[in-house]
Coordinates of C-alpha atoms in Angstrom, one line a residue:
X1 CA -12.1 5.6 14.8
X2 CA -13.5 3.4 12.2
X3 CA -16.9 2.7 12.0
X4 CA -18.4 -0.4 9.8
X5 CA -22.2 -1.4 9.2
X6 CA -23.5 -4.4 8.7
X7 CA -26.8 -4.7 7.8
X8 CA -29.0 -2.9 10.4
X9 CA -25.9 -2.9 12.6
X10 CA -22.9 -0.1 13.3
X11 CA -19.8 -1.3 15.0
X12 CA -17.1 0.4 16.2
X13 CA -13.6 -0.5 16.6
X14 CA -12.2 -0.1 20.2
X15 CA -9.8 2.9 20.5
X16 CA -7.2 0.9 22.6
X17 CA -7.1 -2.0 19.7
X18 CA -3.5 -3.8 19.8
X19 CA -2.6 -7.1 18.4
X20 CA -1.7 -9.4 21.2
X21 CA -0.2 -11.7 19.6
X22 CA 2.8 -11.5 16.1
X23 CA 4.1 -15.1 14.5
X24 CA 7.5 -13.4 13.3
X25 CA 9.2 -15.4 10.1
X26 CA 12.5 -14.9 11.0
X27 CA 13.7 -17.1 7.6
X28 CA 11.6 -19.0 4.6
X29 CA 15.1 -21.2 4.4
X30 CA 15.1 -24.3 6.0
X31 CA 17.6 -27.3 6.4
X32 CA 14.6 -29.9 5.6
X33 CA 12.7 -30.3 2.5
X34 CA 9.5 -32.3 3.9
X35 CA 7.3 -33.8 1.3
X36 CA 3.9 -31.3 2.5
X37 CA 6.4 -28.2 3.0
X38 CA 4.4 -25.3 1.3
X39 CA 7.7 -24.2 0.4
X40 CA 7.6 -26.7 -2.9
X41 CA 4.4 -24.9 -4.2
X42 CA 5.8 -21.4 -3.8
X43 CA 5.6 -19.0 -7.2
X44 CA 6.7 -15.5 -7.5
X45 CA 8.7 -15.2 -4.3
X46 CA 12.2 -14.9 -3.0
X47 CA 13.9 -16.7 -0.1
X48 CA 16.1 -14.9 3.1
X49 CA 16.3 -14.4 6.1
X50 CA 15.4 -11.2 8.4
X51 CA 17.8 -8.8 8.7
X52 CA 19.0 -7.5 12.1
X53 CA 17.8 -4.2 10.7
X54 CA 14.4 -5.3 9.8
X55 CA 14.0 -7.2 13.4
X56 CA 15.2 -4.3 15.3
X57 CA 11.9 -2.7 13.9
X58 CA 10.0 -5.6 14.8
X59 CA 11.6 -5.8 18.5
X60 CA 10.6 -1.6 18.9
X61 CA 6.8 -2.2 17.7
X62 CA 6.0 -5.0 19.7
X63 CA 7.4 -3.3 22.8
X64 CA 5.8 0.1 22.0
X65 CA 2.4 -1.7 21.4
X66 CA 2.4 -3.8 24.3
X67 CA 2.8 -7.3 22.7
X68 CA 1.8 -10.3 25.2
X69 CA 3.2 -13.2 23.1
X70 CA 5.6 -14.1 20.1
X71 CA 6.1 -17.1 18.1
X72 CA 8.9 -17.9 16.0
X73 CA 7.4 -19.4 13.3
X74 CA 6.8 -19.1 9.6
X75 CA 7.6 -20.8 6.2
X76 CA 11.1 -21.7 7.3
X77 CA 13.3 -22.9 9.9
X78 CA 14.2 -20.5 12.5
X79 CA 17.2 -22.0 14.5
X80 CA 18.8 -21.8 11.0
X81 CA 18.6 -18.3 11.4
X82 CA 22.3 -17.0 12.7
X83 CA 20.8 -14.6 14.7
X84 CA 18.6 -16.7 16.2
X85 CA 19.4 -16.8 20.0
X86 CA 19.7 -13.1 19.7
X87 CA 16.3 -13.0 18.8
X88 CA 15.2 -14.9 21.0
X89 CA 16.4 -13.1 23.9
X90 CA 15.6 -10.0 22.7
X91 CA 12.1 -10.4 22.4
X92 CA 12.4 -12.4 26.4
X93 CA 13.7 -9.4 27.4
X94 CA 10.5 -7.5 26.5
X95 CA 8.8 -9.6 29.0
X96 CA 6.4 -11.8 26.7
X97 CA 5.8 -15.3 26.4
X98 CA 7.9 -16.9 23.9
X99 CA 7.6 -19.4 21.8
X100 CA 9.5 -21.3 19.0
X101 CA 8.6 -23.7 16.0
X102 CA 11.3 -26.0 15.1
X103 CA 11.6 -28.9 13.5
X104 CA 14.3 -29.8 16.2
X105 CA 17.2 -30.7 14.1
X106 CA 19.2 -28.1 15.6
X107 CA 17.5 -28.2 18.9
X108 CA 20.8 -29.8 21.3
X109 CA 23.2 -27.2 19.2
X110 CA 20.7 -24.6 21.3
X111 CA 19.1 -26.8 24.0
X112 CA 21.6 -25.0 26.6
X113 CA 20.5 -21.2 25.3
X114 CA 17.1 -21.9 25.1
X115 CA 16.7 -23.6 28.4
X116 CA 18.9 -20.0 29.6
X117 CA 16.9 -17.7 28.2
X118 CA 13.9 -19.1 29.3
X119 CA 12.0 -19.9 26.2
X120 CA 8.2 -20.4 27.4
X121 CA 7.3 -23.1 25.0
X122 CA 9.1 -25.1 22.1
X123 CA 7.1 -26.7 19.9
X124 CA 9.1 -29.5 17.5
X125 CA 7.4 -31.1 14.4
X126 CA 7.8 -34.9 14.6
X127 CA 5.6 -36.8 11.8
X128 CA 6.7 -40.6 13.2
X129 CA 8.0 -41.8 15.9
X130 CA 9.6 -44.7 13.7
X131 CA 13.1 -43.3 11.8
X132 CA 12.3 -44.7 8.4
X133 CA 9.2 -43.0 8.7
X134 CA 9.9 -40.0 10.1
X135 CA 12.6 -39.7 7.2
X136 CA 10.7 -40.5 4.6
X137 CA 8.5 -38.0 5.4
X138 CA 10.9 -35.1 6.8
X139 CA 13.2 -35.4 4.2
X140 CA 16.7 -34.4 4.9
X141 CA 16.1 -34.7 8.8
X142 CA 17.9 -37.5 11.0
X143 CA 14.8 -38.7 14.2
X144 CA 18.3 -39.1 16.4
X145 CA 19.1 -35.5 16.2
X146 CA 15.6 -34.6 17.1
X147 CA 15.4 -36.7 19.9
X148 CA 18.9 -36.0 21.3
X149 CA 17.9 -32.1 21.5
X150 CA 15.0 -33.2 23.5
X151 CA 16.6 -35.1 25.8
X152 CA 19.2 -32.5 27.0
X153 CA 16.3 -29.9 27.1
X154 CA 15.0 -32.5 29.9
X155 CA 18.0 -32.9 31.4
X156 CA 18.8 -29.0 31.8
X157 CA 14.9 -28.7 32.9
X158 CA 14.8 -31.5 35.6
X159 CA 11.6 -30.7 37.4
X160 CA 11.1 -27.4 36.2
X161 CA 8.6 -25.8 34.1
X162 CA 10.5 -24.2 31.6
X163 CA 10.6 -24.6 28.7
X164 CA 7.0 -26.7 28.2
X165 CA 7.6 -29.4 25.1
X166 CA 4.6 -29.7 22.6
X167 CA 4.8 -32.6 20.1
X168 CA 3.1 -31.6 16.7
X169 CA 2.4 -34.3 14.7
X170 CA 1.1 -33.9 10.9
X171 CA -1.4 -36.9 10.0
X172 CA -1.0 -38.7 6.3
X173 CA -1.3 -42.3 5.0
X174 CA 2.1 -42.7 5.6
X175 CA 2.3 -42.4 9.6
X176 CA -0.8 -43.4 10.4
X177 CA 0.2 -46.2 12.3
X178 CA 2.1 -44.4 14.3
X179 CA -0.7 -42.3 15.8
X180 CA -1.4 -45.2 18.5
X181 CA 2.3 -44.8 19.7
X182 CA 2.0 -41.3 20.2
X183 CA 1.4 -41.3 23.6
X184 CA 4.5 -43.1 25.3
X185 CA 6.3 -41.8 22.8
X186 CA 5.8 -38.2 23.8
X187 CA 5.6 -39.4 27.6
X188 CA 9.5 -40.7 27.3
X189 CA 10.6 -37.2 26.1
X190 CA 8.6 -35.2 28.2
X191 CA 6.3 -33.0 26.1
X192 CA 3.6 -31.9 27.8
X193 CA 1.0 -31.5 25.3
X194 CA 0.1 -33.3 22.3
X195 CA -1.6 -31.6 18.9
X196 CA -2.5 -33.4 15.7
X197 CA -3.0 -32.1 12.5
X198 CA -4.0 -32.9 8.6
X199 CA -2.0 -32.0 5.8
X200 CA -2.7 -29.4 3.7
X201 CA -2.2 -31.5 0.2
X202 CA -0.4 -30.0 -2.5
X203 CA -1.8 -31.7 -5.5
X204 CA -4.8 -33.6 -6.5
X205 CA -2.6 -36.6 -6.5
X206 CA -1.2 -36.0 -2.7
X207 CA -4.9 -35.5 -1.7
X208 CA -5.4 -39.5 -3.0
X209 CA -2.6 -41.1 -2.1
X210 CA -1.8 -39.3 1.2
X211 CA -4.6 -37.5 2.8
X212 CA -6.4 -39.7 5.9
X213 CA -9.5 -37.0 5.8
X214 CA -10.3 -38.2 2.0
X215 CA -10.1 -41.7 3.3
X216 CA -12.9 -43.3 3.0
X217 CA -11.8 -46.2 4.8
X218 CA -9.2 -44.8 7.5
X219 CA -11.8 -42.3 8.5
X220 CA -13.8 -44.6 10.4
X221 CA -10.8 -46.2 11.9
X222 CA -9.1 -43.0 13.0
X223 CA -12.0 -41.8 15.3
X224 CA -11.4 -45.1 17.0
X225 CA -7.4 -44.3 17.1
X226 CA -8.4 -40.7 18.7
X227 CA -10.4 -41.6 21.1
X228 CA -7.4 -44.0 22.7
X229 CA -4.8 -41.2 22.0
X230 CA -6.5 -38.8 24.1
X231 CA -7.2 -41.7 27.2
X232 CA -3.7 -42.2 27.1
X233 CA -2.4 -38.9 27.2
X234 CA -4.7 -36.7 29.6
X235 CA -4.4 -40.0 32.2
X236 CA -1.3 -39.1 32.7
X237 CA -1.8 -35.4 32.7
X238 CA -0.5 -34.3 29.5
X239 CA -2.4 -32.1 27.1
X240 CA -3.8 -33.3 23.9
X241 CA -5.6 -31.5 20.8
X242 CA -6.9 -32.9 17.9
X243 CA -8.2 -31.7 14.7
X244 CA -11.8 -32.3 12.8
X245 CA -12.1 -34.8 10.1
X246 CA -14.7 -33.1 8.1
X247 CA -16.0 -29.7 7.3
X248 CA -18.6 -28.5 9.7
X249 CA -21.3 -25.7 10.1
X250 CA -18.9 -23.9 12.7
X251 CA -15.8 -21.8 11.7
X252 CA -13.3 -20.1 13.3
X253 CA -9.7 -18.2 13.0
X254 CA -7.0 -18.8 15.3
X255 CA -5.4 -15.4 14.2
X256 CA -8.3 -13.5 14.0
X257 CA -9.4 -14.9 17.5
X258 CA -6.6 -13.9 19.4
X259 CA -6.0 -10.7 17.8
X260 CA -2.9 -12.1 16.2
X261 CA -0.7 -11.0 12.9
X262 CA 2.0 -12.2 11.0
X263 CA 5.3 -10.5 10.4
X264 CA 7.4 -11.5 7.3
X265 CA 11.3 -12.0 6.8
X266 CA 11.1 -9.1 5.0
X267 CA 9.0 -6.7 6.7
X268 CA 5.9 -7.2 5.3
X269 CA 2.5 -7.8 7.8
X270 CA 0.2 -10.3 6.5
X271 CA -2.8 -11.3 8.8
X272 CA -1.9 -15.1 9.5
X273 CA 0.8 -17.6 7.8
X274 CA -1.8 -19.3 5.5
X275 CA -1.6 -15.8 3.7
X276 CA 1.8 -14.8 4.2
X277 CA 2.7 -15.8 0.6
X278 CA 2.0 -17.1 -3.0
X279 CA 1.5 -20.6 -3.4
X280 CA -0.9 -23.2 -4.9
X281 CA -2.5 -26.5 -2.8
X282 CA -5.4 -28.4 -3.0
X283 CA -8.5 -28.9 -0.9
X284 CA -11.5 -31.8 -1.1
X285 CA -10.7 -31.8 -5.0
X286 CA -9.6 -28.1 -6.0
X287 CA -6.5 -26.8 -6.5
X288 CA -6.4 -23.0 -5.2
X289 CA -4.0 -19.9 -5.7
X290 CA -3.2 -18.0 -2.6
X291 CA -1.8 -14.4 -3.3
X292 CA -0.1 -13.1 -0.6
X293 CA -2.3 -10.7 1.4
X294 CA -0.1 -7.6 2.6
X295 CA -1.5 -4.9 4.7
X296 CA 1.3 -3.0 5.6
X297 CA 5.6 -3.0 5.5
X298 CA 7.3 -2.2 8.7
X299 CA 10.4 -1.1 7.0
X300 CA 8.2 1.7 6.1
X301 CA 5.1 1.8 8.7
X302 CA 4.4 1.2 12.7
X303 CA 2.8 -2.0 14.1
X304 CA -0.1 -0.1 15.0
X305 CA -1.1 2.2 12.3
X306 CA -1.0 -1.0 10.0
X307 CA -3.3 -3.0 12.4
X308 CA -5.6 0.2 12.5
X309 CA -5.2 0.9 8.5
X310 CA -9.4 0.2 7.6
X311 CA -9.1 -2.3 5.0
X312 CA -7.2 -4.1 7.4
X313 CA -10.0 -3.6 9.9
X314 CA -12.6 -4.5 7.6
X315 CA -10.9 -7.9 6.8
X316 CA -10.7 -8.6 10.7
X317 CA -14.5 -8.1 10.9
X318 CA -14.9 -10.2 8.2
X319 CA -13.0 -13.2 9.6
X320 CA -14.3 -12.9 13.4
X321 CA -18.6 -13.0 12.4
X322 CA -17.7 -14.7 8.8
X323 CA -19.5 -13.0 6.9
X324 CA -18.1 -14.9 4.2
X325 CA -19.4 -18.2 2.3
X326 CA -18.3 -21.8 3.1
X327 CA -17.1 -22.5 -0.2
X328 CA -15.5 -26.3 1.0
X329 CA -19.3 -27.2 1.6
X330 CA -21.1 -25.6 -1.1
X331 CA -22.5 -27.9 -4.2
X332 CA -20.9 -25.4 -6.6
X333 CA -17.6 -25.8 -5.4
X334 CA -16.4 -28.2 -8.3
X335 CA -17.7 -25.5 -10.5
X336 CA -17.3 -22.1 -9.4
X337 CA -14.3 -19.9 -10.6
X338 CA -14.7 -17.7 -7.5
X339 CA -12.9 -20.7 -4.9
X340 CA -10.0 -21.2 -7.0
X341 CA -8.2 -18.2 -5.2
X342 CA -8.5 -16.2 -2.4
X343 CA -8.9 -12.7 -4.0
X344 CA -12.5 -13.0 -4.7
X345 CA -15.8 -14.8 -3.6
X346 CA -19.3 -14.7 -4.4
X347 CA -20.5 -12.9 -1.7
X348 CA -17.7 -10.1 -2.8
X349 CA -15.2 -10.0 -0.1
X350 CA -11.8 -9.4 -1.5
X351 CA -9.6 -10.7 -0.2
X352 CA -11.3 -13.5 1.2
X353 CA -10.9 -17.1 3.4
X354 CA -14.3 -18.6 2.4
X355 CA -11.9 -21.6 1.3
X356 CA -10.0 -21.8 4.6
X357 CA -9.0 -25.2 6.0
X358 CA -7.9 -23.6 9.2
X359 CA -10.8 -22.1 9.7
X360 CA -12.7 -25.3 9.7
X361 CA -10.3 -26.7 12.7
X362 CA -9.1 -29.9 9.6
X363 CA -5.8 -28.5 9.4
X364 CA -4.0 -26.8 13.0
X365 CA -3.1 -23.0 13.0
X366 CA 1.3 -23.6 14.6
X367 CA -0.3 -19.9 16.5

């Protein structure tokens, strides 16, 4: 077993070390083309879908390892998938909690299989609660469709517990006043917990115009909005999780932390969805490269000797202490050639997430 030192320290992996939890990308097509989609910043990469092939791989590892959950996510929409409900019942039928990322235009075509195969947890993607909004932002997408899909998942529910509803809701300049509705909004169709999120801009431009955390004068106004969001919502015992507004001391990753991975359409195992694949955003003034970080291909590998392969255990101890800089804090950041991808930083991790806004808790891991 690998052993890594650190300083005056030597650490040992655990022998039995799994990943508990695999965000599978069943597609990177999707039938919306939202205005913050990372989709539209995309370079050297190809578009499908997973074949049944490749996902009867995926369905073997997780059961072999001993996989406790699985969430459909990923750069694309997964009930476009035609295999979708197969999928998902495959992966139920290894006993793990379940949970799918949709944007819920096609959620009452599969309300009645979902609700069937027990899905633990749907979580839909709904920027406004207003249609013109929500339309202008989700473009492509009809807030009718969305909602009708909810309301027969209610119906087909009743009292019951599955599957629980969570509302994710993406924060910009243009549904900001829509925030303060959240509540009874997401009370009327039942969702049971509430999270709130930034936008991960894609170009300087979108960070001025659209951002609220560069917002010098909705910032102040927002803690305020928060603050009666979350009253609202736990009084009448719902769930509610909001992000940070500003880059703090603290740092964290959702995939790291819960011994998670990422699975590809294609095969290929990244270790979260912010690295899945190539694409360009921007961040507190910089505009960044991500190269897609690949540790192993399943087509070709198990689940477990690519999670035990030691440069992929090397960039898991990395991301759980952080033995990384906080390049989104530091007074070179305007300046340094080092933060404008994640291959490289100063300290000389490669790859590295010294520039992560996930990390920082701005922008919300869908893990």
């Amino acid at each position: 077993m690998l052993k890594l030192r650190y300083s005056e320290w030597e650490l040992t992996l655990n022998e039995d070390s799994k990943p508990k939890e695999v965000m599978i990308e069943v597609t990177t097509l999707c039938n919306y083309s939202c205005i913050h989609c990372f989709r539209n910043n995309m370079f050297n990469e190809s578009l499908g879908i997973m074949s049944k092939e490749v996902f009867n791989k995926v369905v073997n590892e997780l059961g072999s390892v001993g996989v406790e959950k699985v969430v459909f996510s990923g750069w694309g929409e997964p009930l476009t998938h035609p295999e979708i409900i197969n999928f998902l019942r495959e992966v139920k039928d290894l006993g793990v909690y379940t949970v799918l990322n949709t944007n819920g235009s096609l959620l009452s075509r599969y309300a009645d299989d979902i609700y069937k195969l027990e899905v633990d947890e749907v979580v839909v993607s709904v920027d406004s609660v207003e249609t013109d909004v929500y339309e202008s932002i989700r473009v492509g997408g009809v807030l009718s469709d969305v909602i009708k899909g909810l309301l027969r998942i209610n119906d087909l529910r009743g009292y019951g517990v599955k599957p629980t509803l969570t509302l994710w809701f993406t924060i910009n300049t243009i549904n900001f006043n829509d925030i303060p509705k959240i509540a009874s909004y997401a009370r009327n169709l039942g969702f049971n917990r509430v999270v709130l999120s930034h936008t991960i801009p894609l170009s300087i431009e979108y960070e001025r115009l659209l951002t609220v955390y560069s917002n010098t004068d909705l910032i102040p106004k927002l803690t305020e909005v928060f603050d009666k969001l979350s009253k609202e919502v736990l009084a009448v015992g719902g769930q509610i999780s909001l992000p940070k507004n500003k880059v703090g001391v603290e740092r964290l990753c959702p995939f790291i932390n819960n011994n998670a991975l990422f699975i590809r359409w294609d095969g290929y195992v990244t270790p979260c969805i912010h690295y899945a694949h190539n694409w360009r955003y921007t961040f507190l003034g910089v505009d960044r490269y991500v190269y897609a970080v690949k540790f192993g291909d399943l087509r070709r590998e198990g689940l477990i000797d690519i999670w035990r392969n030691s440069e992929y255990i090397r960039f898991r101890f990395r991301s759980t202490f952080f033995t990384q800089p906080s390049c989104l804090d530091c007074t070179l950041v305007n300046y340094c050639t080092y933060t404008i991808n994640n291959m490289h930083d100063c300290w000389g991790n490669s790859p590295t997430c010294a520039h992560c806004p996930y990390s920082h808790n701005i922008t919300r891991c869908p893990l």
